[in-house]
mmCIF file of C-alpha atoms in Angstrom:
data_model
loop_
_atom_site.group_PDB
_atom_site.id
_atom_site.type_symbol
_atom_site.label_atom_id
_atom_site.label_comp_id
_atom_site.label_asym_id
_atom_site.label_seq_id
_atom_site.Cartn_x
_atom_site.Cartn_y
_atom_site.Cartn_z
ATOM 1 C CA MET G 1 33.133 21.978 -27.947
ATOM 2 C CA ALA G 2 30.771 19.346 -27.967
ATOM 3 C CA ILE G 3 28.674 18.264 -24.366
ATOM 4 C CA ILE G 4 28.422 14.448 -23.497
ATOM 5 C CA THR G 5 26.562 13.936 -20.254
ATOM 6 C CA LEU G 6 26.432 10.172 -18.720
ATOM 7 C CA THR G 7 22.933 8.185 -16.639
ATOM 8 C CA THR G 8 23.921 4.265 -15.431
ATOM 9 C CA ASP G 9 23.012 2.340 -12.365
ATOM 10 C CA PHE G 10 26.714 1.716 -12.556
ATOM 11 C CA GLY G 11 27.217 4.224 -9.249
ATOM 12 C CA THR G 12 30.843 4.747 -8.305
ATOM 13 C CA LYS G 13 32.384 2.398 -6.665
ATOM 14 C CA ASP G 14 33.403 0.545 -10.000
ATOM 15 C CA HIS G 15 35.167 0.985 -12.601
ATOM 16 C CA PHE G 16 32.713 2.205 -15.677
ATOM 17 C CA VAL G 17 32.765 5.790 -14.713
ATOM 18 C CA ALA G 18 35.578 6.634 -15.083
ATOM 19 C CA ALA G 19 36.489 4.182 -18.340
ATOM 20 C CA ILE G 20 33.829 5.716 -20.166
ATOM 21 C CA LYS G 21 34.987 9.277 -18.998
ATOM 22 C CA GLY G 22 38.766 8.120 -20.176
ATOM 23 C CA ARG G 23 37.526 5.964 -23.677
ATOM 24 C CA ILE G 24 35.514 9.785 -24.565
ATOM 25 C CA LEU G 25 38.052 12.594 -23.307
ATOM 26 C CA SER G 26 41.028 9.782 -25.537
ATOM 27 C CA GLN G 27 38.907 10.521 -28.951
ATOM 28 C CA VAL G 28 37.533 13.700 -28.048
ATOM 29 C CA PRO G 29 39.795 15.572 -25.624
ATOM 30 C CA THR G 30 37.912 18.810 -25.619
ATOM 31 C CA THR G 31 34.526 17.509 -24.788
ATOM 32 C CA GLN G 32 32.988 18.691 -21.641
ATOM 33 C CA ILE G 33 31.634 15.724 -19.996
ATOM 34 C CA VAL G 34 28.416 15.521 -17.303
ATOM 35 C CA ASP G 35 26.985 13.082 -14.758
ATOM 36 C CA ILE G 36 23.904 13.568 -14.494
ATOM 37 C CA SER G 37 23.161 10.624 -12.125
ATOM 38 C CA HIS G 38 24.763 7.397 -11.259
ATOM 39 C CA GLN G 39 22.325 6.196 -8.112
ATOM 40 C CA VAL G 40 19.997 4.665 -10.843
ATOM 41 C CA SER G 41 18.455 2.066 -9.080
ATOM 42 C CA PRO G 42 19.351 -1.383 -10.697
ATOM 43 C CA PHE G 43 17.688 -1.759 -14.101
ATOM 44 C CA ASP G 44 14.810 0.523 -13.125
ATOM 45 C CA ILE G 45 13.294 2.453 -16.615
ATOM 46 C CA HIS G 46 10.863 4.505 -15.310
ATOM 47 C CA GLU G 47 13.835 6.546 -12.697
ATOM 48 C CA CYS G 48 15.835 6.750 -15.406
ATOM 49 C CA ALA G 49 13.537 8.192 -17.618
ATOM 50 C CA TYR G 50 12.132 11.122 -14.604
ATOM 51 C CA LEU G 51 15.738 11.612 -13.426
ATOM 52 C CA LEU G 52 16.663 12.620 -17.593
ATOM 53 C CA LYS G 53 13.555 14.633 -18.451
ATOM 54 C CA CYS G 54 13.525 16.550 -14.941
ATOM 55 C CA ALA G 55 17.746 17.316 -16.769
ATOM 56 C CA TYR G 56 18.080 17.323 -20.395
ATOM 57 C CA PRO G 57 16.389 20.261 -21.901
ATOM 58 C CA GLU G 58 17.933 21.759 -19.356
ATOM 59 C CA PHE G 59 21.557 21.354 -21.768
ATOM 60 C CA PRO G 60 22.336 23.134 -25.178
ATOM 61 C CA LYS G 61 20.312 21.519 -27.960
ATOM 62 C CA GLY G 62 22.888 19.357 -30.154
ATOM 63 C CA THR G 63 23.708 17.707 -26.591
ATOM 64 C CA ILE G 64 24.394 13.581 -26.967
ATOM 65 C CA HIS G 65 22.877 12.112 -23.457
ATOM 66 C CA VAL G 66 24.464 8.752 -22.714
ATOM 67 C CA ILE G 67 21.957 6.449 -21.342
ATOM 68 C CA GLY G 68 23.456 3.235 -19.491
ATOM 69 C CA LEU G 69 20.939 1.141 -17.979
ATOM 70 C CA GLU G 70 20.436 -2.823 -18.795
ATOM 71 C CA SER G 71 21.790 -1.987 -22.651
ATOM 72 C CA GLU G 72 23.079 -5.327 -23.383
ATOM 73 C CA GLU G 73 22.408 -5.723 -26.726
ATOM 74 C CA SER G 74 19.756 -8.510 -27.721
ATOM 75 C CA PRO G 75 17.446 -8.663 -30.674
ATOM 76 C CA GLU G 76 14.590 -7.226 -27.639
ATOM 77 C CA ASN G 77 16.537 -5.564 -26.256
ATOM 78 C CA GLU G 78 19.006 -3.329 -29.481
ATOM 79 C CA HIS G 79 21.108 -0.032 -29.378
ATOM 80 C CA ILE G 80 19.252 2.667 -30.722
ATOM 81 C CA LEU G 81 20.027 6.262 -31.130
ATOM 82 C CA VAL G 82 17.388 9.015 -30.608
ATOM 83 C CA LEU G 83 16.921 12.372 -32.379
ATOM 84 C CA MET G 84 14.482 14.248 -30.132
ATOM 85 C CA ASP G 85 14.002 18.163 -28.923
ATOM 86 C CA GLY G 86 16.765 19.244 -31.123
ATOM 87 C CA HIS G 87 19.392 16.610 -27.765
ATOM 88 C CA TYR G 88 20.400 13.162 -29.336
ATOM 89 C CA PHE G 89 19.699 9.992 -27.083
ATOM 90 C CA ILE G 90 22.304 6.685 -27.217
ATOM 91 C CA GLY G 91 20.612 3.279 -25.500
ATOM 92 C CA ALA G 92 19.523 0.313 -25.673
ATOM 93 C CA ASN G 93 15.646 0.505 -26.780
ATOM 94 C CA ASN G 94 14.304 -1.014 -23.131
ATOM 95 C CA GLY G 95 11.494 1.222 -22.511
ATOM 96 C CA VAL G 96 13.362 4.570 -20.918
ATOM 97 C CA LEU G 97 12.502 6.170 -24.113
ATOM 98 C CA SER G 98 9.409 5.575 -25.255
ATOM 99 C CA ILE G 99 8.743 6.391 -21.577
ATOM 100 C CA MET G 100 10.254 10.011 -21.843
ATOM 101 C CA ALA G 101 9.225 10.618 -25.617
ATOM 102 C CA SER G 102 5.723 9.755 -24.033
ATOM 103 C CA GLY G 103 2.997 12.907 -25.859
ATOM 104 C CA LYS G 104 6.521 14.017 -28.236
ATOM 105 C CA THR G 105 7.123 12.486 -31.052
ATOM 106 C CA PRO G 106 11.117 12.300 -32.264
ATOM 107 C CA GLU G 107 12.494 13.943 -35.432
ATOM 108 C CA LYS G 108 14.402 10.233 -35.589
ATOM 109 C CA ILE G 109 14.759 7.177 -34.822
ATOM 110 C CA ASN G 110 17.541 4.861 -35.298
ATOM 111 C CA ARG G 111 19.522 1.651 -34.737
ATOM 112 C CA ILE G 112 22.926 2.021 -34.146
ATOM 113 C CA SER G 113 24.947 -0.128 -37.037
ATOM 114 C CA LEU G 114 28.992 -0.192 -35.957
ATOM 115 C CA PRO G 115 29.698 -3.102 -38.128
ATOM 116 C CA SER G 116 33.618 -3.995 -36.858
ATOM 117 C CA THR G 117 32.154 -4.084 -33.223
ATOM 118 C CA LYS G 118 31.642 -6.876 -31.344
ATOM 119 C CA ARG G 119 29.495 -6.877 -28.944
ATOM 120 C CA ASN G 120 30.350 -8.151 -24.994
ATOM 121 C CA SER G 121 28.737 -6.925 -21.600
ATOM 122 C CA PHE G 122 30.069 -3.264 -21.186
ATOM 123 C CA PRO G 123 28.480 -1.557 -24.816
ATOM 124 C CA GLU G 124 28.299 1.921 -22.604
ATOM 125 C CA LEU G 125 31.950 1.553 -23.275
ATOM 126 C CA GLU G 126 32.506 -0.204 -26.711
ATOM 127 C CA VAL G 127 30.039 0.985 -28.345
ATOM 128 C CA PHE G 128 28.283 3.844 -26.923
ATOM 129 C CA THR G 129 31.148 6.050 -26.192
ATOM 130 C CA GLN G 130 32.263 5.306 -30.266
ATOM 131 C CA VAL G 131 28.329 6.671 -31.337
ATOM 132 C CA ALA G 132 28.847 9.761 -29.059
ATOM 133 C CA CYS G 133 32.421 10.232 -29.636
ATOM 134 C CA HIS G 134 31.087 10.614 -33.473
ATOM 135 C CA LEU G 135 29.142 12.918 -33.053
ATOM 136 C CA ALA G 136 30.385 15.315 -30.692
ATOM 137 C CA ARG G 137 33.629 15.345 -33.871
ATOM 138 C CA GLY G 138 30.733 16.547 -35.822
ATOM 139 C CA GLY G 139 29.685 13.137 -37.699
ATOM 140 C CA LYS G 140 26.465 12.391 -39.010
ATOM 141 C CA GLU G 141 24.756 9.964 -37.543
ATOM 142 C CA GLU G 142 23.545 8.162 -40.655
ATOM 143 C CA VAL G 143 27.351 7.069 -41.250
ATOM 144 C CA VAL G 144 26.853 5.095 -37.256
ATOM 145 C CA SER G 145 22.733 4.057 -37.192
ATOM 146 C CA LYS G 146 20.554 2.475 -39.680
ATOM 147 C CA PRO G 147 16.541 3.957 -39.606
ATOM 148 C CA PHE G 148 14.449 2.082 -36.975
ATOM 149 C CA GLY G 149 10.270 1.519 -36.642
ATOM 150 C CA GLN G 150 9.130 2.251 -33.518
ATOM 151 C CA LEU G 151 10.333 3.130 -29.749
ATOM 152 C CA LYS G 152 9.709 -0.056 -27.652
ATOM 153 C CA ASP G 153 5.827 0.193 -26.797
ATOM 154 C CA THR G 154 5.795 0.251 -22.751
ATOM 155 C CA LYS G 155 3.983 0.427 -20.422
ATOM 156 C CA VAL G 156 3.633 4.153 -18.150
ATOM 157 C CA VAL G 157 1.924 3.723 -14.568
ATOM 158 C CA GLU G 158 -0.459 6.768 -15.079
ATOM 159 C CA PRO G 159 -2.424 8.846 -12.693
ATOM 160 C CA ARG G 160 -5.985 7.649 -12.489
ATOM 161 C CA PRO G 161 -9.010 10.251 -12.149
ATOM 162 C CA SER G 162 -12.031 8.052 -11.237
ATOM 163 C CA ASN G 163 -15.627 8.277 -9.515
ATOM 164 C CA ASN G 164 -16.413 11.308 -11.632
ATOM 165 C CA GLY G 165 -13.915 13.413 -11.832
ATOM 166 C CA LYS G 166 -13.272 13.319 -7.784
ATOM 167 C CA THR G 167 -10.459 11.403 -7.450
ATOM 168 C CA ILE G 168 -7.278 11.188 -8.550
ATOM 169 C CA THR G 169 -4.878 7.864 -7.576
ATOM 170 C CA GLY G 170 -1.006 8.570 -8.546
ATOM 171 C CA ASN G 171 2.047 6.263 -7.416
ATOM 172 C CA VAL G 172 4.864 7.251 -6.194
ATOM 173 C CA ILE G 173 7.721 7.098 -9.305
ATOM 174 C CA TYR G 174 11.511 7.939 -7.937
ATOM 175 C CA ILE G 175 12.247 8.729 -4.066
ATOM 176 C CA ASP G 176 15.323 11.369 -4.080
ATOM 177 C CA HIS G 177 18.478 12.058 -1.417
ATOM 178 C CA TYR G 178 16.549 14.206 0.765
ATOM 179 C CA GLY G 179 14.373 11.105 1.240
ATOM 180 C CA ASN G 180 11.134 13.531 -0.867
ATOM 181 C CA VAL G 181 7.880 11.067 -2.432
ATOM 182 C CA VAL G 182 7.941 12.452 -6.478
ATOM 183 C CA THR G 183 4.806 11.141 -7.286
ATOM 184 C CA ASN G 184 3.668 11.165 -11.503
ATOM 185 C CA ILE G 185 0.464 13.081 -10.515
ATOM 186 C CA THR G 186 1.397 16.663 -12.243
ATOM 187 C CA LYS G 187 0.185 20.212 -11.176
ATOM 188 C CA SER G 188 -1.233 20.082 -14.686
ATOM 189 C CA LEU G 189 -3.465 17.669 -14.251
ATOM 190 C CA PHE G 190 -4.129 18.678 -10.464
ATOM 191 C CA GLU G 191 -5.570 21.838 -11.289
ATOM 192 C CA ALA G 192 -7.759 19.917 -15.067
ATOM 193 C CA TYR G 193 -9.648 18.426 -12.462
ATOM 194 C CA ARG G 194 -9.320 20.606 -9.220
ATOM 195 C CA ASN G 195 -12.361 23.441 -10.827
ATOM 196 C CA GLY G 196 -11.307 24.974 -7.761
ATOM 197 C CA ARG G 197 -12.608 23.202 -4.858
ATOM 198 C CA SER G 198 -11.054 21.897 -1.863
ATOM 199 C CA PHE G 199 -9.199 18.234 -1.373
ATOM 200 C CA GLU G 200 -7.908 16.437 1.113
ATOM 201 C CA LEU G 201 -4.093 14.203 0.231
ATOM 202 C CA ILE G 202 -3.794 11.287 1.171
ATOM 203 C CA ALA G 203 -0.134 9.016 1.608
ATOM 204 C CA ARG G 204 -1.275 5.805 4.045
ATOM 205 C CA ARG G 205 -2.416 7.205 7.348
ATOM 206 C CA HIS G 206 -1.134 11.191 6.607
ATOM 207 C CA LYS G 207 -3.667 13.901 5.769
ATOM 208 C CA LEU G 208 -3.248 16.586 3.756
ATOM 209 C CA LYS G 209 -5.403 20.031 2.214
ATOM 210 C CA ALA G 210 -2.467 21.892 1.132
ATOM 211 C CA ILE G 211 0.031 21.896 -2.364
ATOM 212 C CA PHE G 212 2.702 23.810 -2.023
ATOM 213 C CA ASN G 213 5.434 25.489 -4.548
ATOM 214 C CA SER G 214 8.361 25.748 -2.019
ATOM 215 C CA TYR G 215 9.155 23.879 0.921
ATOM 216 C CA ASN G 216 9.110 26.682 2.820
ATOM 217 C CA GLY G 217 5.617 27.840 1.562
ATOM 218 C CA LEU G 218 3.942 25.470 4.613
ATOM 219 C CA ILE G 219 5.783 28.759 7.221
ATOM 220 C CA ASP G 220 4.140 31.728 7.907
ATOM 221 C CA PHE G 221 7.011 33.999 8.439
ATOM 222 C CA GLU G 222 4.175 36.588 9.851
ATOM 223 C CA LEU G 223 4.032 34.663 13.197
ATOM 224 C CA PRO G 224 6.359 34.214 15.448
ATOM 225 C CA LYS G 225 9.743 31.928 14.808
ATOM 226 C CA ASN G 226 8.885 29.650 18.254
ATOM 227 C CA GLN G 227 5.257 28.891 17.130
ATOM 228 C CA ARG G 228 5.320 27.789 12.794
ATOM 229 C CA LYS G 229 5.998 24.882 11.346
ATOM 230 C CA GLY G 230 9.809 23.468 10.244
ATOM 231 C CA PRO G 231 12.470 20.962 10.683
ATOM 232 C CA SER G 232 10.154 17.423 10.361
ATOM 233 C CA ASP G 233 6.659 18.656 9.564
ATOM 234 C CA PHE G 234 4.853 17.205 6.361
ATOM 235 C CA LEU G 235 4.511 18.694 3.165
ATOM 236 C CA ALA G 236 3.057 17.898 -0.478
ATOM 237 C CA LEU G 237 4.695 20.551 -3.280
ATOM 238 C CA PHE G 238 4.326 20.402 -6.887
ATOM 239 C CA ASN G 239 8.649 20.563 -7.529
ATOM 240 C CA ALA G 240 10.538 22.343 -10.007
ATOM 241 C CA ALA G 241 9.524 19.749 -12.644
ATOM 242 C CA GLY G 242 5.872 19.713 -12.174
ATOM 243 C CA HIS G 243 5.239 16.869 -10.233
ATOM 244 C CA LEU G 244 3.562 16.702 -6.994
ATOM 245 C CA GLU G 245 6.313 15.471 -4.384
ATOM 246 C CA LEU G 246 5.996 14.910 -0.732
ATOM 247 C CA ALA G 247 8.173 15.694 1.786
ATOM 248 C CA ILE G 248 9.593 16.388 5.590
ATOM 249 C CA PHE G 249 10.584 19.546 5.613
ATOM 250 C CA LYS G 250 14.459 20.021 6.193
ATOM 251 C CA SER G 251 14.812 16.111 5.928
ATOM 252 C CA ASP G 252 18.085 14.358 6.397
ATOM 253 C CA LEU G 253 17.335 10.395 6.108
ATOM 254 C CA LYS G 254 20.474 10.070 7.843
ATOM 255 C CA THR G 255 19.382 11.753 10.729
ATOM 256 C CA VAL G 256 15.588 13.094 11.106
ATOM 257 C CA GLY G 257 15.213 10.300 7.844
ATOM 258 C CA GLY G 258 12.979 11.948 5.059
ATOM 259 C CA ALA G 259 8.968 11.021 4.262
ATOM 260 C CA SER G 260 9.782 7.395 1.926
ATOM 261 C CA SER G 261 11.122 6.247 6.569
ATOM 262 C CA LEU G 262 9.337 7.789 8.331
ATOM 263 C CA ILE G 263 6.034 7.846 6.280
ATOM 264 C CA GLY G 264 6.518 4.068 4.612
ATOM 265 C CA LEU G 265 5.956 4.705 1.015
ATOM 266 C CA ASN G 266 8.328 3.089 -1.521
ATOM 267 C CA GLN G 267 8.554 2.406 -4.982
ATOM 268 C CA GLN G 268 4.532 2.278 -6.647
ATOM 269 C CA ASP G 269 2.470 3.109 -3.826
ATOM 270 C CA ILE G 270 -0.108 4.716 -4.239
ATOM 271 C CA ILE G 271 -1.518 8.051 -3.530
ATOM 272 C CA THR G 272 -5.036 9.320 -3.727
ATOM 273 C CA ILE G 273 -5.980 13.319 -4.205
ATOM 274 C CA ASN G 274 -10.287 13.037 -3.378
ATOM 275 C CA PHE G 275 -11.847 16.921 -4.401
ATOM 276 C CA PHE G 276 -15.338 17.600 -2.543
#
């Protein structure tokens, strides 16, 4: 049974996602369709790449990932089929896959070639599902695509060490459902520069001197409950994807708020770590 995942910025109000699923199931009824997310911020390639990077390694090799984001074809935005880490990715050459492939070498980079398909405003339905279903039936990528040069060279915002390794400056790259703020600073980078030193993390006017590996890491369970830190406390942790995340413990954007709203952090905002 083939697995096809969908990641788009379509939301769930309109018919787009349902139409894609219907087309896939009409062509390959046994396909298992999995939604990664349809709430990607419109045209945000960095957010889309982060979500895919976190999710796709958990799927079996051979999984087919359809990416519906800024997909209208043009001479500068080709439709591509990429084989990477044993997974197929179908989308536009808009930067999402080049960000994901940073530090990796895709096994194949092909340009989709379907001569009978007319260009329209919904290529996810007319082009991407056709390629996905072909692969799901066991078809070869060479039948629906031809070798292509390379992925678009996309500028990736990287954390910046400075001050002779005493400072790391990073940026917010994603804000999740809870208002938790994910940065581009990874645990491996942090540990490489820390070298056992103390540190101070600065997010706007807030300062933290500890980074945990879980949300309840800030709670000292040896203390009586009325003396423990808990809901509404601000903390930093390395999330399951290995990225530095800033959170409000047990946050809810609709009630108590989250790190994004209470601390006032938005995408691309600066986070600084000073070692001493």
